[in-house]
């Protein structure tokens, strides 16, 4: 029988009625935040000693000032009852609240948090698109831009990055993360932490990052938002935790506990994940904020009988700050009195919060500089970074007979679909202050008009939109417009509110009558280029078969239209590669490249044979695999070499391959390294990404791409959550995507001292 982890026992014990006689101690393995006395610790301790209980609890409470309640919140701040606000932004506005904090007894500054997810006013591509760049340096740069713009507005804390791994395209928040792969997330997400937090958190342009939603939120059952999650310790450790661990290692200062329950324990009351893993094993010294009222929601989960018990469970689990519900403010005093919580637990939470405020330099410089705010946003440099990133985020999915790039001398071009003329949609679902800079957004239509020759006629028809009630007449009108042109650019997909939070869908098809419209335009004989604008993988089997050119543009932010036009007309060679698998049909979901073996895999030689792990009505393979993306040039891969056939658990091997640009255009290629542990004590995925390189290749140029593969990357988490490296045979691939079989070899990890291996 598998025994629950110690934290689970502790939680069970503490909450059996009649058993709670005194404050529970820190669970085993938890490292309290006061580890060693640094000058910073000393400052925190000095301040902590001066604080009343009310002031301490105040630091653990964050509020959202609902319209009209500003004065009430300001006076509570002046009384030391509030430590943080979310959704207060703007130098003038934050300063007005900060003034109240400066009027409080101890003048502890407020910390203002905001969802600066992919930009503040200069909006960058949505995260799942950004990550299709596979370019951590660029992601770090764009995130630093967002940090500077936000910091100038008094916002020194963002609720980002969202690092939830998700293999569930029905879940709308797949748009906010790094997609399906833990290793990729563990490389790209820390880049965001570095970008937001800068070299020094006290620099005026740095803001504290918040890795969210801890943990497992992306595994929502049936892809339904806020839904339950259930997984083995092995899956938790190997799929969902790695990006969080990597962010902690990168120094992320805060984490957000999630809405979901995990194996029966809600994550905002979960001793095992927060106390034991995060604050224990990972020795995380920052603080944990709840998601919106997620501690209070322990009651709705059926995990706490009332709000008081919810507060108790939240604190015991290690949720240091409550977002908006005030369950801490309302209940901690009584919980202390009844000895259901200890002062040590409260002090631990407050220390963590104060530490971050000190690190941000807020005690020395609590106010934003109002006169500098507007000059910091939407600068030409910021917009240039947004364009660079938007271009690299675009994924070319199909380009039959090199239909793209188009000539700018084209005589007449039809642009169809109201997404082409939308300024709101390209900003995605978390557009932060994008509303204020919406006039700066370049639509697809604007981008195309600006790129074609003066003689080119650009026709536009909004088409059917995403509504199912569009009439045949609307489709006929769209066809009529298309027929007047040499080429139809159809922009189809989802409106920005169809992905993101609380936007789960039960189908991944193009919404409404868009596919019917595309079919009708295609039937009219005019060549069609399909530009997809969406926040999740869509199922487009008909289009993939019948439309000659398909471009995944996602929501690219302020520079959407310029980036798209630059690709359409060949000023930019697309290089993005998918970070999520695109299924052929919803029935294949969950579908991801790193699936486990089965005892009855499909026999490649007889793919239609029964009694194998397959569907009777569809191939197993996806429409577009993870890591896939085309270019206007072509690349050939050859000459895979391993520096050795064997290594031991402390060694490493060099894996090299030659990649050649065999086409006529310069380009970037994302070269991917995968491995497979062929036989292990716990079955392993058929492939695992371990590394990648982004290489620039001029037309005709060849480059040797080299990877160092240390044995430390060959391990896995076993059934009790321990990382183990086992001897055995490994397959290795270097390729252009997760399905590329061209370059494959194998090596052995053996139990032998290094000296022996060298012979
Ligand atoms: C979301 C978080 C977000 C928070 C604050 C919640 O509903 O789940 O991702 O940071 O609201 O806006």
XYZ file of C-alpha atoms and ligand atoms in Angstrom:
771
model
C 0.000 0.000 0.000
C 1.314 3.475 -0.872
C 1.431 5.638 2.225
C 0.635 9.336 1.981
C 3.520 11.755 2.530
C 4.228 13.003 6.049
C 2.525 16.323 5.355
C -0.659 14.521 4.496
C -0.541 12.665 7.807
C 0.084 15.915 9.602
C -2.840 17.578 7.879
C -5.101 14.625 8.627
C -4.044 14.556 12.270
C -4.460 18.280 12.782
C -7.970 18.355 11.499
C -9.602 15.372 13.104
C -12.106 17.124 15.375
C -11.077 16.852 18.988
C -7.448 16.262 18.104
C -6.473 19.881 17.683
C -5.184 20.706 21.088
C -2.265 22.924 20.270
C -0.695 24.722 17.355
C 0.814 22.204 14.974
C 4.576 22.487 14.600
C 6.250 23.079 11.257
C 5.895 19.875 9.321
C 9.018 17.788 8.981
C 11.505 18.918 6.361
C 10.290 22.517 6.382
C 13.071 25.036 6.537
C 11.856 28.153 8.345
C 12.753 31.295 6.449
C 15.217 32.576 9.038
C 18.136 30.487 7.897
C 21.112 32.675 8.595
C 21.464 36.194 9.850
C 22.277 38.483 6.960
C 22.006 42.293 7.161
C 18.648 41.874 5.446
C 17.470 39.361 8.034
C 18.543 41.732 10.754
C 16.418 44.521 9.270
C 13.467 42.177 8.992
C 13.864 40.997 12.587
C 14.165 44.514 13.963
C 10.990 45.542 12.214
C 9.150 42.367 13.140
C 9.856 42.972 16.817
C 8.153 46.345 16.636
C 5.004 45.045 14.983
C 1.698 44.454 16.706
C -0.310 41.364 15.841
C -2.712 43.496 13.817
C 0.150 44.953 11.813
C 1.578 41.514 11.181
C -1.737 40.185 9.928
C -2.073 43.313 7.791
C 1.037 42.282 5.878
C -0.620 38.973 5.098
C -3.648 40.637 3.498
C -3.938 41.816 -0.054
C -6.958 43.671 -1.372
C -8.428 44.751 -4.639
C -9.916 48.203 -4.245
C -13.346 47.876 -5.742
C -14.537 51.036 -7.342
C -15.495 53.710 -4.861
C -13.893 51.991 -1.862
C -10.533 53.762 -2.153
C -10.956 55.912 0.947
C -11.919 52.951 3.132
C -8.858 51.042 1.957
C -6.588 54.033 2.409
C -7.641 54.529 6.007
C -7.181 50.791 6.723
C -3.727 51.071 5.176
C -2.903 53.992 7.441
C -3.964 51.808 10.379
C -1.425 49.162 9.265
C -4.122 46.640 8.321
C -3.184 46.139 4.662
C 0.150 45.148 3.162
C -0.602 44.899 -0.524
C -3.039 45.787 -3.272
C -3.596 44.289 -6.643
C -4.968 46.123 -9.624
C -3.867 49.559 -8.432
C -1.591 50.938 -11.132
C -0.301 54.247 -12.412
C 2.311 56.344 -10.599
C -0.246 58.843 -9.316
C -2.690 56.188 -8.156
C -0.140 53.965 -6.436
C 1.473 56.995 -4.800
C -1.868 58.045 -3.358
C -2.226 54.666 -1.655
C 1.431 54.597 -0.681
C 0.968 57.923 1.056
C -1.521 56.236 3.364
C 1.054 53.531 4.174
C 3.619 56.240 4.878
C 1.145 57.704 7.372
C 0.966 54.419 9.250
C 2.796 53.835 12.529
C 5.669 51.775 11.088
C 5.579 53.155 7.534
C 5.779 49.705 5.994
C 5.381 50.311 2.265
C 2.604 48.746 0.233
C 3.447 46.307 -2.512
C 1.339 46.722 -5.646
C 0.761 43.599 -7.740
C -0.692 43.354 -11.224
C -1.053 40.769 -13.958
C 1.735 42.018 -16.191
C 1.692 38.783 -18.141
C 3.028 39.670 -21.578
C 3.497 43.374 -21.440
C 2.237 46.420 -19.611
C 1.336 48.933 -22.318
C 3.605 47.602 -25.013
C 1.970 44.241 -25.472
C 4.090 41.252 -26.488
C 2.865 37.925 -27.883
C 0.864 35.748 -25.499
C 3.210 33.409 -23.604
C 2.454 30.259 -25.602
C 3.374 32.239 -28.721
C 6.433 33.885 -27.152
C 7.671 30.443 -26.281
C 7.396 29.320 -29.889
C 10.508 31.497 -30.354
C 12.476 28.988 -28.228
C 14.553 32.069 -27.504
C 15.199 32.635 -23.784
C 17.337 35.742 -24.398
C 14.578 37.445 -26.321
C 11.969 36.407 -23.752
C 14.172 37.843 -21.010
C 14.523 41.103 -22.934
C 10.815 41.498 -23.622
C 9.964 40.666 -20.026
C 12.439 43.288 -18.851
C 10.620 45.842 -21.019
C 7.337 44.906 -19.375
C 8.970 45.216 -15.956
C 10.288 48.701 -16.683
C 6.957 49.955 -17.965
C 5.121 48.504 -14.959
C 7.653 49.717 -12.411
C 7.385 53.243 -13.771
C 3.677 52.996 -12.976
C 4.374 52.011 -9.369
C 3.747 48.288 -9.942
C 6.690 46.393 -8.448
C 5.170 42.921 -8.490
C 3.735 40.892 -11.329
C 1.663 37.732 -11.147
C 3.778 36.080 -13.801
C 5.193 33.908 -15.195
C 2.467 31.309 -15.445
C 4.553 28.166 -15.588
C 1.804 25.541 -15.576
C 2.585 22.731 -17.968
C -0.539 21.755 -19.848
C -1.427 19.011 -22.276
C -5.042 20.086 -22.354
C -5.984 22.372 -25.245
C -9.567 22.592 -24.018
C -8.180 24.539 -21.064
C -8.112 28.216 -22.054
C -5.053 28.971 -19.978
C -2.837 26.841 -22.182
C -2.368 30.220 -23.885
C -0.577 31.600 -20.817
C 2.140 29.004 -20.377
C 5.046 27.287 -22.101
C 2.904 24.511 -23.481
C 3.235 20.803 -22.904
C 6.860 20.205 -22.069
C 8.424 20.414 -18.606
C 12.006 20.642 -19.870
C 11.212 23.482 -22.235
C 9.292 25.257 -19.467
C 12.254 24.809 -17.146
C 14.459 26.604 -19.678
C 12.127 29.355 -20.860
C 10.286 30.304 -17.651
C 13.409 31.262 -15.666
C 14.183 33.692 -18.501
C 11.012 35.533 -17.532
C 12.039 35.551 -13.891
C 15.401 37.075 -14.867
C 13.684 39.595 -17.121
C 11.194 40.795 -14.513
C 13.551 40.785 -11.570
C 16.659 42.088 -13.352
C 20.124 41.809 -11.879
C 19.066 43.491 -8.679
C 15.537 43.631 -7.377
C 16.110 47.091 -5.935
C 16.826 48.586 -9.381
C 13.954 50.939 -10.163
C 13.026 48.976 -13.296
C 12.902 45.579 -11.595
C 9.752 43.957 -10.296
C 9.222 40.802 -8.256
C 8.028 37.847 -10.306
C 5.470 35.264 -9.197
C 5.609 31.722 -10.564
C 2.055 30.450 -10.720
C -0.191 28.509 -10.267
C 1.404 26.159 -7.783
C 0.758 23.368 -8.726
C -0.839 21.000 -11.211
C -3.434 23.570 -12.315
C -2.742 22.827 -16.003
C -3.904 19.252 -15.547
C -7.526 20.293 -14.941
C -9.708 17.244 -15.505
C -11.480 17.384 -18.878
C -9.819 20.741 -19.507
C -12.528 22.434 -17.465
C -11.286 25.562 -15.710
C -10.696 25.329 -11.943
C -11.376 21.598 -12.079
C -9.873 18.871 -9.942
C -6.501 17.278 -10.662
C -5.284 13.833 -9.772
C -1.822 12.513 -10.495
C 0.914 10.310 -9.132
C 3.835 11.783 -7.222
C 5.941 10.775 -10.217
C 3.812 12.825 -12.636
C 3.778 15.776 -10.268
C 7.560 15.710 -9.988
C 8.413 14.961 -13.582
C 5.805 17.012 -15.448
C 4.374 19.785 -13.291
C 7.079 20.742 -10.815
C 10.186 21.189 -13.013
C 9.383 24.729 -14.250
C 8.587 25.829 -10.663
C 11.821 24.301 -9.403
C 13.738 26.047 -12.175
C 12.116 29.398 -11.302
C 12.998 28.959 -7.628
C 16.570 28.217 -8.667
C 16.491 31.377 -10.781
C 15.562 33.333 -7.653
C 11.860 33.960 -8.162
C 10.659 35.909 -5.111
C 7.030 34.830 -4.966
C 4.791 31.946 -5.952
C 1.023 31.777 -6.233
C -0.883 28.801 -4.870
C -3.494 27.559 -7.282
C -7.249 27.059 -7.398
C -7.228 23.323 -8.033
C -7.176 20.463 -5.636
C -4.448 17.905 -6.124
C -5.062 14.301 -5.164
C -7.782 15.479 -2.826
C -5.910 18.307 -1.113
C -6.523 21.816 -2.509
C -3.222 23.402 -3.495
C -3.938 26.499 -1.406
C -4.040 24.329 1.691
C -1.461 21.761 0.706
C 1.237 21.077 3.271
C 3.020 18.592 1.041
C 3.470 20.846 -1.979
C 4.071 24.167 -0.189
C 5.695 23.382 3.126
C 7.491 20.181 2.279
C 8.484 20.569 -1.346
C 8.656 24.319 -1.946
C 9.768 25.710 1.372
C 11.473 22.495 2.477
C 13.202 20.701 -0.365
C 13.588 23.734 -2.616
C 14.423 26.015 0.349
C 12.316 28.798 -1.172
C 12.814 31.959 0.851
C 10.254 34.203 -0.804
C 6.532 34.258 -0.059
C 3.452 32.481 -1.359
C 0.334 34.443 -2.252
C -2.969 32.681 -2.736
C -4.805 32.908 -6.013
C -7.941 35.044 -5.931
C -9.718 33.989 -2.695
C -8.365 30.464 -3.092
C -7.850 30.048 0.659
C -11.457 31.021 1.332
C -12.433 28.544 -1.384
C -11.103 25.669 0.713
C -14.668 25.753 2.050
C -16.125 25.322 -1.442
C -13.711 22.479 -2.065
C -15.131 20.737 0.976
C -11.726 20.838 2.648
C -12.638 23.273 5.415
C -15.866 23.487 7.339
C -15.859 27.293 7.444
C -13.729 30.303 6.636
C -11.947 30.112 9.942
C -10.768 26.607 9.294
C -9.863 27.645 5.764
C -7.611 30.386 7.156
C -6.022 27.930 9.537
C -5.332 25.446 6.765
C -4.004 28.172 4.484
C -1.480 29.368 7.067
C -0.443 25.882 8.087
C 0.123 24.945 4.469
C 2.335 28.000 4.022
C 0.194 30.437 2.043
C 1.716 33.643 3.392
C -0.573 36.228 1.836
C -4.276 35.954 1.131
C -5.529 37.563 -2.053
C -8.703 39.595 -1.548
C -10.880 37.434 0.699
C -9.696 38.735 4.103
C -10.018 35.293 5.669
C -6.703 35.952 7.389
C -7.700 39.372 8.739
C -11.006 38.022 9.996
C -9.787 34.796 11.570
C -6.115 34.718 12.538
C -6.603 36.516 15.903
C -9.125 33.921 17.085
C -7.076 31.039 15.671
C -4.087 32.249 17.678
C -6.139 32.675 20.801
C -7.474 29.138 20.464
C -3.930 27.925 19.795
C -4.914 26.564 16.408
C -2.108 28.611 14.919
C 1.160 29.661 16.467
C 2.877 33.027 16.470
C 5.855 31.287 14.852
C 3.735 30.522 11.812
C 2.545 34.109 11.529
C 6.069 35.477 11.953
C 7.360 33.148 9.275
C 4.828 34.479 6.771
C 5.456 38.121 7.687
C 9.241 37.726 7.512
C 8.967 36.382 4.010
C 6.796 39.278 2.873
C 8.933 41.946 4.537
C 12.055 40.450 3.057
C 10.709 40.943 -0.489
C 9.664 44.520 0.301
C 13.166 45.262 1.592
C 14.743 43.615 -1.436
C 12.639 45.757 -3.737
C 14.018 48.832 -2.005
C 10.502 49.979 -1.148
C 11.459 51.123 2.336
C 13.980 53.553 0.838
C 11.959 54.530 -2.190
C 8.251 53.844 -1.708
C 6.950 56.232 -4.381
C 6.936 56.023 -8.162
C 8.247 59.019 -10.077
C 5.107 60.424 -11.650
C 6.905 62.647 -14.152
C 8.797 59.669 -15.605
C 5.872 57.304 -16.079
C 4.660 58.058 -19.567
C 8.140 58.382 -21.079
C 8.860 54.816 -19.982
C 6.088 53.204 -21.981
C 5.698 52.428 -25.667
C 9.142 53.779 -26.535
C 10.477 53.016 -30.042
C 12.896 50.527 -28.441
C 10.071 48.780 -26.600
C 8.032 48.548 -29.795
C 11.065 47.234 -31.695
C 11.481 44.432 -29.149
C 7.770 43.671 -29.446
C 8.111 43.408 -33.228
C 11.186 41.204 -33.046
C 9.433 38.851 -30.670
C 6.174 38.860 -32.618
C 8.021 37.850 -35.785
C 9.858 35.019 -34.062
C 6.649 33.728 -32.476
C 4.954 33.043 -35.806
C 4.834 29.379 -36.833
C 4.541 28.445 -40.493
C 2.438 25.291 -40.538
C 2.090 24.649 -44.258
C 3.479 26.203 -47.422
C 2.672 24.106 -50.461
C 4.682 24.894 -53.560
C 6.228 27.866 -51.778
C 3.053 29.901 -52.088
C 4.543 32.175 -49.449
C 6.166 34.639 -49.367
C 3.911 36.759 -51.539
C 5.080 39.424 -53.928
C 4.296 42.926 -52.755
C 3.574 43.786 -56.366
C 0.462 41.615 -56.282
C -2.344 43.466 -58.048
C -5.312 42.724 -55.809
C -5.388 41.019 -52.480
C -8.485 40.209 -50.414
C -8.296 40.179 -46.658
C -11.208 38.243 -45.141
C -12.264 37.902 -41.508
C -13.004 40.501 -38.861
C -10.047 39.365 -36.742
C -7.935 41.002 -39.465
C -9.355 44.380 -38.568
C -9.354 43.962 -34.794
C -7.093 45.876 -32.441
C -8.387 44.186 -29.302
C -7.914 40.525 -30.288
C -4.182 40.624 -31.117
C -3.550 41.729 -27.543
C -4.721 38.391 -26.140
C -6.656 37.800 -22.954
C -4.211 39.445 -20.504
C -3.711 42.749 -22.214
C -2.861 44.590 -19.001
C -2.899 48.335 -19.840
C -3.168 47.508 -23.521
C -6.571 49.127 -23.534
C -4.894 52.508 -23.027
C -2.481 51.927 -25.890
C -4.949 50.187 -28.158
C -4.551 52.790 -30.914
C -0.927 51.653 -31.246
C -1.935 48.098 -32.191
C -1.230 47.287 -35.822
C -3.978 45.099 -37.249
C -3.353 42.500 -39.943
C -5.197 44.706 -42.412
C -3.060 47.734 -41.528
C 0.094 45.649 -41.673
C -0.720 44.316 -45.144
C -1.708 47.729 -46.465
C 1.568 49.178 -45.243
C 3.638 46.425 -46.852
C 2.183 46.084 -50.386
C 3.120 48.275 -53.341
C 1.269 51.520 -53.973
C -0.482 49.937 -56.936
C -1.831 46.970 -55.007
C -5.544 47.038 -54.253
C -6.386 45.657 -50.798
C -10.032 44.557 -50.457
C -11.511 43.745 -47.081
C -14.543 41.768 -45.982
C -15.230 40.971 -42.303
C -16.751 37.576 -43.150
C -18.612 35.471 -40.619
C -16.681 36.197 -37.425
C -16.852 33.547 -34.712
C -20.621 33.520 -34.390
C -22.628 30.498 -35.456
C -25.563 32.673 -36.426
C -23.857 34.265 -39.431
C -26.026 33.824 -42.510
C -25.261 32.305 -45.910
C -25.470 35.803 -47.301
C -22.458 36.821 -45.213
C -20.495 33.861 -46.566
C -21.503 34.726 -50.120
C -20.354 38.320 -49.658
C -16.972 37.133 -48.388
C -16.620 34.849 -51.422
C -17.567 37.716 -53.719
C -14.791 39.876 -52.283
C -12.262 37.042 -52.488
C -13.124 36.375 -56.125
C -12.156 39.902 -57.094
C -8.584 39.260 -55.914
C -5.590 37.221 -57.017
C -5.168 35.926 -53.502
C -7.330 35.671 -50.376
C -5.772 36.067 -46.972
C -8.296 34.588 -44.542
C -7.812 35.446 -40.893
C -9.690 32.922 -38.770
C -9.588 31.658 -35.217
C -10.844 32.740 -31.831
C -11.584 36.098 -30.329
C -9.214 36.986 -27.484
C -11.777 36.156 -24.804
C -12.108 32.557 -26.044
C -8.830 31.601 -24.390
C -7.203 32.619 -21.108
C -8.805 32.266 -17.711
C -12.305 30.802 -17.507
C -12.379 30.076 -21.233
C -12.476 26.299 -21.524
C -13.984 24.920 -24.716
C -15.487 21.535 -25.534
C -14.365 21.676 -29.148
C -11.132 22.804 -30.738
C -12.701 23.485 -34.113
C -12.720 26.915 -35.676
C -15.684 28.533 -33.921
C -18.899 29.395 -35.751
C -19.111 29.140 -39.518
C -15.506 30.039 -40.274
C -14.662 26.670 -41.804
C -17.714 26.836 -44.070
C -16.572 30.245 -45.222
C -13.024 29.025 -45.880
C -14.393 26.083 -47.873
C -16.583 28.385 -49.948
C -13.701 30.735 -50.707
C -11.458 27.831 -51.645
C -14.218 26.413 -53.890
C -14.360 29.711 -55.748
C -10.867 28.976 -57.093
C -8.940 31.828 -55.551
C -5.720 30.715 -53.783
C -6.109 30.964 -50.018
C -3.585 31.732 -47.308
C -4.984 30.975 -43.858
C -3.753 33.043 -40.928
C -4.799 31.483 -37.630
C -5.315 33.823 -34.696
C -6.002 31.842 -31.528
C -4.840 31.013 -28.028
C -4.810 27.211 -28.092
C -4.159 24.353 -30.509
C -7.089 24.092 -32.913
C -8.287 21.099 -34.877
C -8.124 21.984 -38.556
C -7.877 18.675 -40.452
C -9.740 19.938 -43.515
C -7.652 23.086 -43.783
C -4.432 21.148 -43.240
C -5.378 18.949 -46.175
C -6.834 21.542 -48.530
C -5.429 25.008 -47.878
C -1.981 25.488 -49.423
C -0.525 27.905 -46.871
C -1.298 28.080 -43.151
C 0.365 30.384 -40.650
C -0.135 30.204 -36.872
C 0.024 33.785 -35.689
C -1.483 33.426 -32.192
C -2.044 36.835 -30.568
C 1.131 38.770 -31.166
C 0.430 41.985 -29.287
C 0.934 45.600 -30.281
C 2.986 44.771 -33.380
C 0.796 41.907 -34.578
C -0.013 43.233 -38.048
C 3.499 44.389 -38.866
C 5.010 41.067 -37.859
C 2.443 39.113 -39.884
C 2.938 41.288 -42.968
C 6.719 41.003 -42.656
C 6.375 37.240 -42.815
C 3.708 37.196 -45.547
C 5.859 39.296 -47.868
C 9.162 37.646 -46.990
C 10.894 40.462 -45.102
C 11.165 37.982 -42.261
C 11.762 34.271 -42.582
C 9.533 32.485 -40.045
C 11.369 30.373 -37.478
C 8.855 29.642 -34.698
C 8.243 26.049 -33.620
C 5.196 24.735 -31.785
C 5.391 24.212 -28.035
C 2.114 22.304 -28.002
C 0.901 19.439 -30.131
C -1.944 20.214 -32.537
C -4.344 17.238 -32.591
C -6.297 16.053 -35.605
C -9.415 15.790 -33.484
C -10.558 16.415 -29.936
C -10.861 12.655 -29.467
C -7.055 12.385 -29.414
C -6.739 14.728 -26.410
C -4.652 14.488 -24.304
C -2.032 14.165 -27.011
C 1.599 15.131 -26.501
C 4.904 13.948 -27.864
C 6.256 12.637 -24.556
C 3.616 9.939 -24.160
C 4.391 6.735 -22.301
C 5.071 3.417 -23.946
C 2.263 0.953 -24.168
C 2.492 -2.818 -24.125
C 0.915 -2.844 -27.542
C 2.381 -0.054 -29.627
C 1.244 0.325 -33.229
C 3.206 -1.866 -35.606
C 4.665 0.616 -38.115
C 4.645 -2.063 -40.825
C 0.970 -2.838 -40.260
C -0.525 0.390 -38.955
C -4.108 -0.772 -39.417
C -3.801 -4.027 -37.538
C -6.244 -4.416 -34.666
C -5.245 -5.217 -31.051
C -2.779 -2.348 -30.859
C -2.961 0.938 -29.015
C -4.698 2.876 -31.748
C -7.989 4.349 -32.924
C -10.134 2.636 -35.540
C -11.060 5.984 -37.060
C -7.887 8.090 -36.910
C -4.142 7.768 -36.961
C -2.483 8.245 -33.551
C -0.196 10.917 -34.937
C -1.079 14.570 -34.437
C -1.842 17.107 -37.113
C 1.296 19.056 -36.209
C 3.760 17.671 -33.674
C 5.495 19.440 -30.796
C 8.574 21.280 -32.044
C 7.188 21.599 -35.583
C 7.511 24.725 -37.704
C 8.486 25.422 -41.307
C 10.633 28.087 -42.857
C 10.849 29.739 -46.283
C 14.153 27.949 -46.621
C 14.916 24.281 -46.004
C 17.373 22.551 -43.707
C 19.064 19.205 -43.967
C 20.336 17.278 -40.948
C 23.227 14.826 -41.218
C 26.201 13.228 -39.577
C 25.050 12.506 -36.043
C 28.073 11.774 -33.831
C 28.428 10.804 -30.196
C 31.702 11.467 -28.409
C 31.358 8.106 -26.699
C 29.122 5.064 -26.678
C 29.202 4.848 -22.901
C 29.118 7.156 -19.930
C 28.728 6.768 -16.223
C 26.354 8.601 -13.945
C 28.816 11.453 -13.414
C 29.902 11.741 -17.023
C 28.653 13.455 -20.125
C 28.774 12.900 -23.844
C 28.921 15.328 -26.728
C 26.232 14.925 -29.326
C 26.885 16.712 -32.615
C 25.130 16.980 -35.944
C 25.544 19.022 -39.111
C 22.672 21.257 -40.099
C 22.671 22.877 -43.515
C 20.502 25.628 -44.942
C 19.722 24.065 -48.317
C 17.416 26.802 -49.559
C 17.864 30.279 -50.943
C 17.000 32.369 -47.900
C 18.864 33.040 -44.647
C 17.094 31.658 -41.617
C 17.073 30.524 -37.994
C 16.638 26.867 -37.202
C 15.693 25.449 -33.805
C 17.649 22.209 -33.505
C 16.209 19.834 -30.906
C 17.839 17.093 -28.832
C 15.668 14.259 -27.564
C 16.414 11.104 -25.621
C 14.602 7.936 -24.679
C 15.424 5.715 -21.727
C 14.685 2.378 -23.367
C 14.175 0.266 -20.230
C 13.921 1.555 -16.664
C 12.479 0.554 -13.321
C 9.564 2.859 -14.145
C 8.482 3.110 -17.763
C 9.632 6.297 -19.436
C 8.204 8.504 -22.210
C 8.906 7.494 -25.778
C 10.898 10.737 -26.097
C 12.040 13.545 -23.846
C 13.371 16.911 -24.965
C 16.618 17.593 -23.174
C 18.070 20.578 -24.987
C 17.858 22.750 -28.079
C 19.936 25.268 -29.989
C 18.742 28.184 -32.035
C 21.153 28.575 -34.942
C 21.438 31.235 -37.633
C 22.198 29.821 -41.042
C 22.793 31.854 -44.167
C 21.547 30.363 -47.453
C 23.838 27.466 -48.299
C 25.646 27.581 -44.949
C 26.318 24.474 -42.909
C 27.031 24.382 -39.189
C 28.016 21.751 -36.715
C 25.619 21.906 -33.782
C 26.987 20.565 -30.530
C 25.190 19.508 -27.352
C 26.720 18.478 -24.071
C 24.540 15.784 -22.621
C 25.365 15.160 -18.970
C 24.177 11.980 -17.282
C 22.370 14.181 -14.767
C 19.787 14.851 -17.510
C 19.154 11.167 -18.045
C 17.367 10.514 -14.773
C 13.720 10.460 -13.805
C 11.525 10.754 -10.723
C 10.557 7.403 -9.294
C 7.346 6.387 -7.541
C 8.263 8.116 -4.290
C 9.374 11.323 -5.991
C 13.119 10.690 -5.888
C 15.299 11.632 -8.868
C 17.229 8.565 -9.941
C 19.709 7.895 -12.718
C 19.681 4.284 -13.818
C 22.114 2.449 -16.040
C 20.858 1.184 -19.365
C 20.533 1.945 -23.051
C 19.358 5.324 -24.306
C 18.234 6.418 -27.736
C 19.161 9.911 -28.849
C 17.780 12.033 -31.662
C 18.822 15.374 -33.102
C 16.099 16.766 -35.277
C 13.801 19.504 -36.447
C 10.819 18.397 -34.372
C 9.627 15.703 -31.978
C 8.658 13.321 -34.788
C 11.885 13.601 -36.787
C 13.521 10.157 -37.080
C 16.300 11.133 -39.510
C 19.167 11.255 -37.018
C 19.017 8.610 -34.346
C 21.674 6.752 -32.390
C 22.098 5.168 -28.976
C 24.527 4.940 -26.069
C 24.837 3.167 -22.729
C 24.806 4.616 -19.264
C 26.787 2.148 -17.204
C 27.725 1.599 -13.622
C 31.451 2.036 -14.003
C 34.108 4.437 -12.803
C 35.142 7.112 -15.297
C 38.675 5.689 -15.602
C 37.347 2.411 -16.897
C 35.106 4.097 -19.426
C 37.990 5.970 -21.046
C 39.695 2.729 -22.129
C -5.973 34.260 -11.761
C -4.528 34.610 -11.516
C -4.378 36.097 -11.417
C -5.282 36.608 -10.318
C -5.163 38.104 -10.099
C -6.917 34.939 -10.777
O -8.240 34.772 -11.130
O -6.123 32.864 -11.677
O -3.732 34.094 -12.560
O -3.033 36.421 -11.180
O -6.618 36.316 -10.658
O -5.679 38.823 -11.129
